[in-house]
């Protein structure tokens, strides 16, 4: 079922809860691919009913970002969700999601100081606002997020804990194309040439992973390895290459416990992100 109104969705949820159904939520911005589908399928496996939200959230885009050009295809997305086992696709308008004069903000501080948070100043405020709204509307038992957006996953987990929201946040592994590029709705922006260049994201991180596995734990050297690999390709511009503690997301000087190795790179005008987590075993 395609639902556009908050009130209609709340009524459906009320009925489901009366029947005792468990509910899973998969928040997305649409233009769905197998990455999203992996979240939906996991949600379908673990819950009686699944809501997929498809909403290009204006508050998480900066003024010079791609809100207007972000790809949209709700008809295709709707079919994809239903075929993947979802019960409801929630596709509200911006006007319905954001009341005029909205003056509430959410700031998960510390966790948003580095990585995408430092490069996209309004981004996580917008993400937290829309996700908290969706969690309040759907009141799901579980909500599913991809590890591809590792900082988003960590921020949402912290927000849910801090605000006593009664939903379990489930992280799901990164789904990649056969050649290693992480699937993303933004990959559709890439020209044929750029698509080839984009492989450098995963390749540079794979080099780092190999070095770490060999025991080379020098943070500076690992970052240099990633940076020089990315810079070896024309038409790349590094936004950041960071190694941070997986939980606090603060940069580390020494690799202990679990670290997140993450990068954001412009391929032409398209900004892509990728990451992996490395667990240091003592
Ligand atoms: P988006 O539509 O880009 O906002 O993504 C919606 C959700 O799908 C987020 O939790 C993403 O982390 C997740 N996601 C997007 N791409 C992938 C991928 N390649 N693998 C796993 N999860 C993904």
XYZ file of N, CA and C and ligand atoms in Angstrom:
869
model
N 0.843 -1.196 0.000
C 0.000 0.000 0.000
C 0.880 1.248 0.000
N 0.501 2.252 -0.823
C 1.240 3.519 -0.845
C 0.499 4.516 0.042
N 1.183 5.046 1.046
C 0.538 5.957 2.000
C 1.252 7.307 1.963
N 0.464 8.375 1.840
C 1.063 9.715 1.737
C 0.809 10.547 2.984
N -0.232 10.166 3.751
C -0.644 10.987 4.896
C -0.170 10.374 6.205
N 0.319 11.220 7.112
C 0.786 10.744 8.426
C -0.364 10.087 9.192
N -1.537 10.745 9.120
C -2.686 10.229 9.876
C -3.088 8.818 9.398
N -3.100 8.629 8.091
C -3.472 7.305 7.559
C -2.474 6.253 8.022
N -1.201 6.622 8.018
C -0.185 5.657 8.438
C -0.361 5.317 9.925
N -0.633 6.342 10.737
C -0.842 6.093 12.173
C -2.016 5.128 12.392
N -3.088 5.263 11.594
C -4.245 4.365 11.741
C -3.875 2.928 11.403
N -3.089 2.778 10.338
C -2.655 1.425 9.948
C -1.817 0.824 11.075
N -0.896 1.625 11.605
C 0.005 1.151 12.675
C -0.827 0.735 13.902
N -1.837 1.561 14.214
C -2.693 1.262 15.376
C -3.339 -0.117 15.213
N -3.879 -0.369 14.018
C -4.513 -1.675 13.755
C -3.508 -2.817 13.892
N -2.314 -2.605 13.320
C -1.288 -3.653 13.399
C -0.953 -3.945 14.853
N -0.821 -2.884 15.640
C -0.411 -3.073 17.048
C -1.503 -3.814 17.829
N -2.771 -3.479 17.490
C -3.898 -4.154 18.155
C -3.819 -5.656 17.904
N -3.443 -6.014 16.676
C -3.351 -7.433 16.307
C -2.098 -8.084 16.916
N -1.189 -7.255 17.391
C 0.025 -7.802 18.001
C 1.169 -7.997 17.027
N 1.068 -7.363 15.860
C 2.144 -7.504 14.873
C 3.392 -6.736 15.298
N 4.564 -7.314 15.011
C 5.811 -6.559 15.177
C 6.047 -5.752 13.900
N 6.709 -4.592 14.072
C 6.840 -3.662 12.942
C 8.301 -3.274 12.728
N 8.721 -3.347 11.468
C 10.062 -2.898 11.084
C 9.959 -1.668 10.203
N 10.922 -0.760 10.352
C 10.946 0.456 9.523
C 12.273 0.536 8.769
N 12.186 0.847 7.473
C 13.393 1.084 6.674
C 13.302 2.498 6.082
N 14.016 3.459 6.671
C 13.978 4.820 6.128
C 14.902 4.956 4.916
N 14.387 5.523 3.826
C 15.208 5.728 2.620
C 14.842 7.058 1.954
N 15.711 7.440 1.018
C 15.375 8.602 0.177
C 14.970 8.138 -1.223
N 14.756 6.838 -1.378
C 14.234 6.338 -2.646
C 15.308 6.116 -3.698
N 14.832 5.911 -4.950
C 15.667 5.490 -6.076
C 16.420 4.228 -5.642
N 15.598 3.253 -5.278
C 16.086 2.101 -4.527
C 16.930 1.143 -5.370
N 17.864 0.513 -4.685
C 18.744 -0.474 -5.315
C 18.933 -1.648 -4.339
N 19.804 -2.576 -4.702
C 19.960 -3.788 -3.872
C 20.474 -3.483 -2.462
N 21.137 -2.350 -2.276
C 21.553 -1.958 -0.921
C 20.334 -1.757 -0.043
N 19.380 -0.958 -0.545
C 18.127 -0.748 0.190
C 17.382 -2.071 0.356
N 17.392 -2.853 -0.731
C 16.629 -4.109 -0.699
C 17.125 -5.055 0.387
N 18.442 -5.027 0.628
C 18.980 -5.915 1.678
C 18.409 -5.519 3.043
N 18.206 -4.226 3.259
C 17.603 -3.760 4.519
C 16.135 -4.204 4.600
N 15.439 -4.038 3.480
C 14.004 -4.389 3.449
C 13.835 -5.891 3.714
N 14.689 -6.692 3.038
C 14.558 -8.157 3.187
C 14.854 -8.596 4.614
N 15.840 -7.960 5.239
C 16.154 -8.300 6.633
C 14.971 -7.908 7.530
N 14.405 -6.746 7.246
C 13.254 -6.279 8.040
C 12.068 -7.224 7.873
N 11.855 -7.690 6.647
C 10.733 -8.602 6.371
C 10.931 -9.932 7.122
N 12.166 -10.381 7.166
C 12.478 -11.630 7.860
C 12.211 -11.504 9.363
N 12.488 -10.335 9.915
C 12.491 -10.179 11.381
C 11.212 -9.559 11.955
N 10.272 -9.148 11.081
C 9.059 -8.462 11.566
C 7.826 -8.971 10.833
N 6.641 -8.795 11.456
C 5.394 -9.186 10.782
C 5.032 -8.195 9.685
N 5.292 -6.912 9.938
C 4.950 -5.858 8.962
C 6.147 -4.936 8.775
N 6.330 -4.463 7.536
C 7.460 -3.561 7.265
C 6.982 -2.303 6.543
N 7.404 -1.162 7.080
C 7.154 0.132 6.428
C 8.479 0.610 5.832
N 8.461 0.951 4.541
C 9.626 1.603 3.924
C 9.233 3.053 3.696
N 10.012 3.986 4.242
C 9.718 5.388 3.930
C 10.591 5.817 2.761
N 9.968 6.527 1.843
C 10.682 7.081 0.683
C 10.457 8.589 0.738
N 11.482 9.299 1.151
C 11.320 10.739 1.366
C 12.676 11.413 1.161
N 12.773 12.253 0.143
C 14.008 13.018 -0.062
C 13.924 14.200 0.895
N 14.665 14.075 1.981
C 14.493 14.972 3.127
C 15.235 16.294 2.923
N 14.509 17.393 2.711
C 15.189 18.657 2.371
C 16.135 19.157 3.458
N 15.833 18.847 4.732
C 16.637 19.450 5.807
C 18.030 18.834 5.948
N 18.279 17.730 5.253
C 19.613 17.138 5.389
C 20.554 17.516 4.241
N 20.052 18.395 3.355
C 20.895 18.863 2.245
C 21.354 20.285 2.514
N 22.634 20.558 2.258
C 23.150 21.927 2.344
C 22.711 22.728 1.131
N 22.886 24.059 1.176
C 22.413 24.918 0.092
C 23.034 24.611 -1.273
N 24.286 24.115 -1.286
C 24.902 23.831 -2.596
C 24.912 22.344 -2.911
N 24.059 21.599 -2.247
C 24.030 20.158 -2.493
C 22.906 19.790 -3.468
N 22.708 18.461 -3.655
C 21.911 17.988 -4.791
C 20.448 17.674 -4.461
N 19.823 18.457 -3.565
C 18.421 18.163 -3.223
C 17.527 18.151 -4.471
N 17.658 19.176 -5.302
C 16.757 19.273 -6.465
C 17.026 18.189 -7.506
N 18.304 17.861 -7.686
C 18.615 16.886 -8.742
C 18.622 15.443 -8.235
N 18.403 15.250 -6.923
C 18.439 13.885 -6.382
C 17.437 13.012 -7.153
N 17.861 11.802 -7.609
C 16.951 11.014 -8.456
C 15.705 10.527 -7.700
N 14.572 10.574 -8.396
C 13.299 10.173 -7.777
C 12.508 9.305 -8.763
N 11.893 8.234 -8.265
C 10.993 7.416 -9.093
C 10.097 6.600 -8.164
N 9.062 7.238 -7.646
C 8.249 6.605 -6.601
C 7.486 5.383 -7.125
N 7.081 5.419 -8.416
C 6.329 4.260 -8.914
C 7.198 2.993 -8.918
N 8.402 3.177 -9.442
C 9.340 2.047 -9.485
C 9.687 1.604 -8.058
N 9.946 2.577 -7.178
C 10.308 2.259 -5.787
C 9.187 1.494 -5.088
N 7.942 1.937 -5.337
C 6.797 1.291 -4.685
C 6.754 -0.198 -5.050
N 6.873 -0.469 -6.350
C 6.808 -1.858 -6.817
C 7.969 -2.676 -6.211
N 9.132 -2.062 -6.195
C 10.340 -2.725 -5.678
C 10.162 -3.111 -4.206
N 9.567 -2.197 -3.435
C 9.348 -2.459 -2.000
C 8.350 -3.595 -1.801
N 7.230 -3.515 -2.541
C 6.186 -4.536 -2.379
C 6.734 -5.899 -2.819
N 7.457 -5.914 -3.952
C 8.059 -7.176 -4.426
C 9.066 -7.728 -3.421
N 9.669 -6.833 -2.643
C 10.664 -7.279 -1.647
C 10.005 -7.666 -0.326
N 8.681 -7.531 -0.238
C 7.956 -8.012 0.938
C 7.461 -6.941 1.899
N 7.668 -5.656 1.568
C 7.183 -4.581 2.458
C 5.657 -4.502 2.402
N 5.051 -4.022 3.498
C 3.588 -3.894 3.535
C 3.152 -2.502 3.116
N 3.917 -1.497 3.535
C 3.538 -0.109 3.272
C 4.750 0.685 2.803
N 4.531 1.526 1.793
C 5.540 2.517 1.411
C 4.990 3.880 1.817
N 5.720 4.557 2.683
C 5.289 5.868 3.180
C 6.042 6.942 2.396
N 5.282 7.754 1.655
C 5.900 8.750 0.770
C 5.215 10.112 0.968
N 5.531 10.761 2.099
C 4.859 12.032 2.408
C 5.456 13.192 1.602
N 4.722 14.287 1.512
C 5.285 15.507 0.907
C 6.091 16.228 1.984
N 6.964 17.144 1.570
C 7.755 17.937 2.538
C 6.829 18.753 3.422
N 5.740 19.262 2.811
C 4.801 20.117 3.562
C 4.119 19.326 4.681
N 3.876 18.033 4.401
C 3.224 17.202 5.423
C 4.217 16.825 6.522
N 5.480 16.633 6.134
C 6.482 16.209 7.131
C 6.927 17.376 8.006
N 7.025 18.568 7.396
C 7.524 19.715 8.164
C 6.447 20.789 8.280
N 5.965 20.989 9.497
C 4.979 22.041 9.727
C 5.656 23.392 9.534
N 4.890 24.355 9.067
C 5.440 25.726 8.935
C 5.873 26.184 10.320
N 7.048 26.801 10.404
C 7.494 27.337 11.686
C 8.159 26.308 12.569
N 8.473 25.116 11.990
C 9.193 24.113 12.785
C 10.414 24.759 13.437
N 10.516 24.637 14.762
C 11.683 25.257 15.411
C 12.426 24.273 16.304
N 12.202 22.979 16.062
C 12.905 21.964 16.847
C 14.134 21.483 16.074
N 15.247 21.416 16.772
C 16.448 20.869 16.143
C 16.995 19.751 17.037
N 17.746 18.840 16.429
C 18.387 17.783 17.216
C 19.876 17.804 16.886
N 20.676 17.887 17.916
C 22.115 17.944 17.711
C 22.781 16.825 18.508
N 23.245 15.815 17.813
C 24.000 14.758 18.487
C 25.465 15.204 18.428
N 25.901 15.871 19.482
C 27.216 16.516 19.404
C 28.330 15.490 19.614
N 29.541 15.868 19.250
C 30.693 14.962 19.379
C 30.763 13.981 18.228
N 29.747 13.156 18.116
C 29.735 12.138 17.053
C 29.677 12.750 15.660
N 29.267 14.014 15.584
C 29.128 14.645 14.263
C 30.256 15.651 13.982
N 31.304 15.632 14.847
C 32.384 16.616 14.681
C 33.300 16.314 13.494
N 33.417 15.051 13.105
C 34.374 14.688 12.054
C 33.642 14.013 10.897
N 34.393 13.451 9.981
C 33.842 12.742 8.809
C 32.829 13.636 8.072
N 31.680 13.067 7.684
C 30.691 13.871 6.929
C 30.168 15.044 7.759
N 30.132 14.862 9.074
C 29.602 15.925 9.944
C 30.355 17.231 9.802
N 31.674 17.150 9.618
C 32.457 18.386 9.513
C 32.376 18.985 8.112
N 32.067 18.156 7.139
C 32.021 18.628 5.748
C 30.615 19.068 5.332
N 29.605 18.515 6.014
C 28.210 18.824 5.661
C 27.511 19.313 6.943
N 27.691 20.595 7.267
C 27.294 21.096 8.587
C 25.815 20.911 8.959
N 24.903 20.967 7.995
C 23.487 20.826 8.369
C 23.001 19.374 8.275
N 23.842 18.509 7.715
C 23.379 17.176 7.334
C 22.780 16.361 8.488
N 23.542 16.182 9.562
C 23.058 15.264 10.604
C 21.910 15.837 11.430
N 21.847 17.158 11.523
C 20.681 17.770 12.162
C 19.415 17.364 11.408
N 19.499 17.434 10.078
C 18.361 17.069 9.229
C 18.041 15.590 9.303
N 19.091 14.757 9.307
C 18.892 13.299 9.386
C 18.207 12.947 10.709
N 18.712 13.527 11.808
C 18.157 13.194 13.131
C 16.704 13.649 13.237
N 16.430 14.820 12.689
C 15.069 15.335 12.744
C 14.107 14.407 11.998
N 14.465 14.041 10.778
C 13.540 13.227 9.986
C 13.434 11.810 10.559
N 14.550 11.256 11.023
C 14.487 9.884 11.564
C 13.680 9.869 12.861
N 13.851 10.891 13.705
C 13.061 10.902 14.952
C 11.577 11.071 14.639
N 11.251 11.867 13.622
C 9.845 11.997 13.214
C 9.298 10.647 12.740
N 10.080 9.973 11.898
C 9.623 8.672 11.371
C 9.458 7.657 12.494
N 10.398 7.676 13.451
C 10.292 6.732 14.575
C 9.063 7.058 15.422
N 8.741 8.324 15.567
C 7.547 8.714 16.326
C 6.251 8.374 15.601
N 6.275 8.457 14.293
C 5.059 8.172 13.516
C 4.820 6.656 13.441
N 5.895 5.907 13.160
C 5.746 4.461 12.906
C 5.853 3.643 14.212
N 6.553 4.185 15.200
C 6.837 3.451 16.462
C 7.222 1.978 16.197
N 8.250 1.785 15.368
C 8.624 0.400 15.010
C 9.360 -0.301 16.150
N 9.309 -1.637 16.135
C 10.130 -2.408 17.071
C 11.596 -2.310 16.667
N 11.818 -2.350 15.340
C 13.196 -2.302 14.834
C 13.264 -1.363 13.634
N 14.390 -0.647 13.506
C 14.602 0.181 12.313
C 15.966 -0.181 11.733
N 16.052 -0.188 10.409
C 17.201 -0.748 9.695
C 17.976 0.329 8.954
N 19.309 0.341 9.155
C 20.174 1.338 8.527
C 21.416 0.636 7.976
N 21.962 1.175 6.880
C 23.121 0.552 6.238
C 24.434 1.023 6.848
N 25.384 0.095 6.904
C 26.726 0.462 7.378
C 27.455 1.310 6.342
N 26.889 1.409 5.151
C 27.502 2.288 4.142
C 27.570 3.708 4.686
N 26.510 4.129 5.407
C 26.492 5.446 6.055
C 26.836 5.217 7.530
N 28.094 4.866 7.769
C 28.492 4.408 9.105
C 28.301 5.497 10.162
N 28.587 6.735 9.791
C 28.416 7.813 10.785
C 26.938 8.004 11.109
N 26.109 7.925 10.084
C 24.661 8.044 10.301
C 24.177 6.958 11.266
N 24.642 5.728 11.052
C 24.234 4.610 11.905
C 24.638 4.870 13.364
N 25.874 5.333 13.569
C 26.355 5.594 14.936
C 25.563 6.742 15.582
N 25.284 7.770 14.803
C 24.555 8.939 15.322
C 23.123 8.550 15.705
N 22.481 7.776 14.842
C 21.094 7.368 15.122
C 21.047 6.462 16.357
N 22.003 5.540 16.463
C 22.043 4.662 17.644
C 22.141 5.500 18.910
N 23.012 6.510 18.881
C 23.209 7.365 20.064
C 21.943 8.183 20.350
N 21.346 8.737 19.311
C 20.141 9.565 19.495
C 19.012 8.740 20.129
N 18.833 7.526 19.619
C 17.757 6.654 20.114
C 17.991 6.306 21.591
N 19.263 6.091 21.930
C 19.615 5.786 23.322
C 19.357 7.021 24.195
N 19.851 8.166 23.750
C 19.746 9.395 24.562
C 18.300 9.842 24.749
N 17.465 9.607 23.734
C 16.070 10.082 23.805
C 15.099 8.990 24.269
N 15.640 7.870 24.725
C 14.797 6.756 25.210
C 13.745 6.328 24.190
N 14.135 6.305 22.937
C 13.190 5.851 21.899
C 13.190 4.320 21.904
N 11.979 3.749 21.940
C 11.852 2.308 22.149
C 11.915 1.529 20.833
N 12.993 1.719 20.101
C 13.188 1.020 18.823
C 14.607 0.490 18.798
N 14.763 -0.758 18.343
C 16.108 -1.318 18.227
C 16.675 -0.931 16.854
N 17.879 -0.374 16.859
C 18.495 0.044 15.593
C 19.403 -1.078 15.096
N 19.130 -1.514 13.858
C 19.864 -2.656 13.296
C 20.750 -2.164 12.143
N 22.042 -2.446 12.238
C 22.976 -2.097 11.156
C 23.073 -3.243 10.163
N 23.167 -2.911 8.878
C 23.228 -3.935 7.822
C 24.470 -3.705 6.946
N 25.125 -4.799 6.509
C 26.390 -4.671 5.762
C 26.252 -3.934 4.425
N 27.376 -3.395 3.962
C 27.402 -2.658 2.687
C 27.223 -3.627 1.517
N 26.296 -3.312 0.638
C 26.113 -4.114 -0.581
C 26.850 -3.402 -1.726
N 27.618 -4.184 -2.473
C 28.468 -3.612 -3.521
C 28.119 -4.144 -4.908
N 28.516 -3.387 -5.925
C 28.454 -3.901 -7.291
C 29.495 -5.019 -7.398
N 29.408 -5.810 -8.494
C 30.351 -6.931 -8.652
C 31.802 -6.460 -8.607
N 32.045 -5.251 -9.145
C 33.432 -4.763 -9.185
C 33.843 -4.035 -7.902
N 32.991 -4.016 -6.901
C 33.395 -3.492 -5.592
C 32.831 -2.129 -5.225
N 32.316 -1.382 -6.212
C 31.760 -0.059 -5.896
C 30.523 -0.217 -4.999
N 30.501 0.511 -3.887
C 29.328 0.447 -3.001
C 28.114 0.981 -3.747
N 27.008 0.250 -3.663
C 25.797 0.697 -4.365
C 25.301 1.979 -3.736
N 24.871 2.910 -4.587
C 24.369 4.199 -4.101
C 23.451 4.795 -5.163
N 22.403 5.472 -4.698
C 21.511 6.149 -5.653
C 22.300 7.181 -6.447
N 23.347 7.733 -5.837
C 24.142 8.783 -6.498
C 25.058 8.223 -7.595
N 25.233 6.881 -7.650
C 26.062 6.320 -8.727
C 25.467 6.629 -10.096
N 24.158 6.909 -10.124
C 23.500 7.198 -11.412
C 23.980 8.539 -11.995
N 24.618 9.364 -11.173
C 25.153 10.636 -11.693
C 26.427 10.429 -12.530
N 27.080 9.275 -12.346
C 28.421 9.095 -12.915
C 28.382 8.825 -14.417
N 29.302 9.474 -15.153
C 29.463 9.140 -16.572
C 30.193 7.792 -16.629
N 30.289 7.240 -17.838
C 30.945 5.938 -18.001
C 32.390 5.987 -17.480
N 33.053 7.069 -17.820
C 34.449 7.256 -17.407
C 34.547 7.389 -15.882
N 33.649 8.213 -15.320
C 33.643 8.433 -13.863
C 33.318 7.145 -13.107
N 32.459 6.340 -13.697
C 32.072 5.066 -13.062
C 33.305 4.187 -12.854
N 34.206 4.226 -13.864
C 35.459 3.453 -13.751
C 36.336 4.055 -12.664
N 36.439 5.394 -12.687
C 37.284 6.094 -11.705
C 36.803 5.820 -10.277
N 35.487 5.714 -10.116
C 34.892 5.561 -8.778
C 35.365 4.301 -8.052
N 35.882 3.336 -8.832
C 36.373 2.098 -8.213
C 37.505 2.364 -7.227
N 38.146 3.531 -7.411
C 39.298 3.860 -6.569
C 38.913 3.977 -5.083
N 37.655 4.262 -4.805
C 37.234 4.352 -3.395
C 37.452 3.009 -2.703
N 36.827 1.982 -3.245
C 36.928 0.658 -2.638
C 38.352 0.117 -2.739
N 39.000 0.386 -3.889
C 40.365 -0.137 -4.063
C 41.320 0.449 -3.029
N 41.204 1.743 -2.785
C 42.122 2.385 -1.825
C 41.858 1.860 -0.408
N 40.584 1.638 -0.085
C 40.262 1.112 1.244
C 40.706 -0.348 1.370
N 40.613 -1.094 0.265
C 41.053 -2.496 0.299
C 42.557 -2.578 0.549
N 43.326 -1.652 -0.056
C 44.774 -1.613 0.201
C 45.034 -1.392 1.683
N 44.268 -0.454 2.263
C 44.423 -0.140 3.688
C 44.083 -1.362 4.548
N 43.016 -2.050 4.147
C 42.592 -3.233 4.905
C 43.692 -4.293 4.902
N 44.324 -4.479 3.713
C 45.416 -5.461 3.609
C 46.576 -5.081 4.519
N 46.941 -3.797 4.502
C 48.056 -3.329 5.336
C 47.757 -3.567 6.813
N 46.554 -3.217 7.220
C 46.152 -3.388 8.625
C 46.212 -4.876 9.008
N 45.725 -5.722 8.078
C 45.721 -7.161 8.355
C 47.149 -7.687 8.512
N 48.091 -7.044 7.794
C 49.502 -7.454 7.892
C 50.141 -6.969 9.184
N 49.425 -6.075 9.890
C 49.966 -5.585 11.159
C 50.547 -4.187 11.077
N 50.435 -3.546 9.913
C 50.883 -2.158 9.801
C 49.802 -1.244 10.387
N 49.988 -0.814 11.617
C 48.928 -0.072 12.316
C 49.248 1.411 12.428
N 50.138 1.895 11.570
C 50.537 3.303 11.616
C 49.451 4.152 10.920
N 48.714 4.919 11.720
C 47.551 5.657 11.215
C 47.938 6.590 10.062
N 49.067 7.319 10.274
C 49.483 8.293 9.262
C 49.792 7.583 7.925
N 50.514 6.467 8.033
C 50.907 5.728 6.810
C 49.688 5.150 6.107
N 48.749 4.645 6.891
C 47.548 4.049 6.281
C 46.751 5.142 5.549
N 46.642 6.303 6.192
C 45.910 7.401 5.544
C 46.621 7.862 4.270
N 47.962 7.887 4.332
C 48.741 8.281 3.149
C 48.550 7.295 1.999
N 48.500 6.017 2.359
C 48.310 4.960 1.351
C 46.977 5.185 0.611
N 45.931 5.448 1.390
C 44.596 5.656 0.795
C 44.611 6.916 -0.067
N 45.173 7.984 0.502
C 45.179 9.281 -0.179
C 45.933 9.205 -1.509
N 47.119 8.564 -1.479
C 47.903 8.568 -2.721
C 47.235 7.694 -3.781
N 46.584 6.637 -3.375
C 45.860 5.799 -4.358
C 44.716 6.613 -5.006
N 43.987 7.335 -4.179
C 42.862 8.122 -4.727
C 43.401 9.224 -5.646
N 44.482 9.876 -5.206
C 45.045 10.967 -6.011
C 45.705 10.492 -7.296
N 45.964 9.179 -7.385
C 46.586 8.664 -8.617
C 45.600 8.691 -9.785
N 44.333 8.892 -9.485
C 43.304 8.954 -10.545
C 42.973 10.415 -10.856
N 42.880 10.737 -12.139
C 42.435 12.085 -12.521
C 40.978 12.255 -12.104
N 40.563 13.476 -11.998
C 39.169 13.841 -11.688
C 38.634 13.282 -10.366
N 39.555 13.060 -9.396
C 39.113 12.772 -8.029
C 39.517 13.952 -7.139
N 38.675 14.228 -6.165
C 39.037 15.256 -5.168
C 38.614 14.710 -3.804
N 39.600 14.567 -2.924
C 39.307 13.977 -1.610
C 38.588 14.990 -0.732
N 37.454 14.575 -0.158
C 36.763 15.419 0.824
C 37.342 15.106 2.211
N 37.464 13.826 2.520
C 38.213 13.419 3.716
C 38.641 11.964 3.621
N 39.732 11.678 4.313
C 40.132 10.294 4.590
C 40.405 10.280 6.084
N 39.648 9.484 6.845
C 39.771 9.528 8.303
C 39.825 8.121 8.894
N 40.541 8.021 10.003
C 40.493 6.786 10.802
C 40.033 7.199 12.197
N 38.847 6.716 12.578
C 38.238 7.160 13.837
C 37.845 5.955 14.688
N 37.667 6.189 15.966
C 37.151 5.147 16.856
C 35.715 4.803 16.407
N 35.416 3.517 16.283
C 34.106 3.110 15.736
C 32.924 3.612 16.554
N 33.137 3.797 17.838
C 31.998 4.179 18.673
C 31.893 5.683 18.873
N 33.040 6.311 19.216
C 33.000 7.761 19.503
C 33.134 8.588 18.228
N 33.653 7.990 17.169
C 33.921 8.656 15.894
C 34.930 9.803 16.021
N 35.782 9.714 17.024
C 36.875 10.691 17.160
C 38.122 10.112 16.492
N 38.901 10.968 15.808
C 40.123 10.470 15.158
C 41.054 9.797 16.164
N 41.713 8.732 15.736
C 42.637 8.035 16.639
C 44.071 8.271 16.169
N 44.989 8.225 17.131
C 46.406 8.312 16.781
C 47.006 6.923 16.718
N 46.437 6.031 17.542
C 46.912 4.640 17.552
C 45.715 3.733 17.331
N 45.971 2.627 16.649
C 44.859 1.709 16.396
C 44.735 0.712 17.536
N 43.678 0.884 18.301
C 43.349 -0.044 19.392
C 41.857 -0.306 19.242
N 41.400 -1.407 19.738
C 39.981 -1.771 19.634
C 39.507 -1.720 18.193
N 38.317 -1.120 18.000
C 37.725 -1.138 16.672
C 37.774 0.274 16.050
N 38.260 0.347 14.812
C 38.290 1.655 14.146
C 37.482 1.619 12.851
N 36.991 2.804 12.504
C 36.283 2.976 11.237
C 37.239 3.722 10.299
N 37.493 3.119 9.145
C 38.333 3.774 8.136
C 37.370 4.253 7.058
N 37.277 5.564 6.886
C 36.214 6.095 6.020
C 36.743 7.184 5.106
N 36.150 7.267 3.915
C 36.539 8.342 3.005
C 35.335 8.865 2.246
N 35.457 10.132 1.848
C 34.481 10.750 0.949
C 35.291 11.389 -0.170
N 34.883 11.103 -1.396
C 35.663 11.558 -2.553
C 34.712 12.102 -3.619
N 35.079 13.248 -4.177
C 34.339 13.746 -5.345
C 34.914 13.071 -6.582
N 34.028 12.459 -7.364
C 34.398 11.926 -8.675
C 33.714 12.890 -9.646
N 34.488 13.787 -10.238
C 33.848 14.900 -10.946
C 33.047 15.694 -9.936
N 31.737 15.819 -10.201
C 30.896 16.590 -9.265
C 30.187 15.703 -8.243
N 30.315 14.384 -8.398
C 29.565 13.456 -7.549
C 30.377 13.078 -6.312
N 29.765 13.277 -5.162
C 30.461 12.943 -3.903
C 30.021 11.548 -3.453
N 30.996 10.648 -3.336
C 30.701 9.277 -2.909
C 31.422 8.970 -1.603
N 30.823 8.084 -0.797
C 31.455 7.696 0.462
C 31.633 6.183 0.511
N 32.601 5.752 1.314
C 32.808 4.317 1.518
C 33.578 4.146 2.828
N 33.567 2.958 3.375
C 34.256 2.732 4.645
C 34.395 1.238 4.923
N 35.230 0.926 5.903
C 35.217 -0.421 6.489
C 35.597 -0.299 7.960
N 35.231 -1.307 8.719
C 35.584 -1.326 10.140
C 36.688 -2.351 10.345
N 37.695 -1.959 11.102
C 38.799 -2.874 11.396
C 38.826 -3.142 12.893
N 38.770 -4.423 13.220
C 38.787 -4.821 14.625
C 40.193 -5.263 14.992
N 40.798 -4.515 15.901
C 42.154 -4.867 16.335
C 42.066 -5.909 17.451
N 42.634 -7.096 17.179
C 42.605 -8.159 18.206
C 43.911 -8.145 18.971
N 43.811 -8.009 20.281
C 45.041 -7.975 21.102
C 45.593 -9.396 21.247
P 19.488 6.520 1.322
O 18.295 6.277 0.472
O 20.754 6.736 0.557
O 19.233 7.567 2.377
O 19.741 5.170 2.121
C 18.738 4.581 2.909
C 19.352 3.485 3.735
O 19.924 2.494 2.888
C 20.485 3.990 4.645
O 20.387 3.365 5.913
C 21.713 3.563 3.892
O 22.850 3.365 4.731
C 21.253 2.262 3.282
N 22.098 1.947 2.107
C 22.305 2.730 1.029
N 23.180 2.141 0.194
C 23.537 0.962 0.774
C 24.419 -0.098 0.406
N 25.126 -0.078 -0.720
N 24.516 -1.150 1.236
C 23.818 -1.195 2.401
N 22.976 -0.221 2.804
C 22.827 0.840 2.000
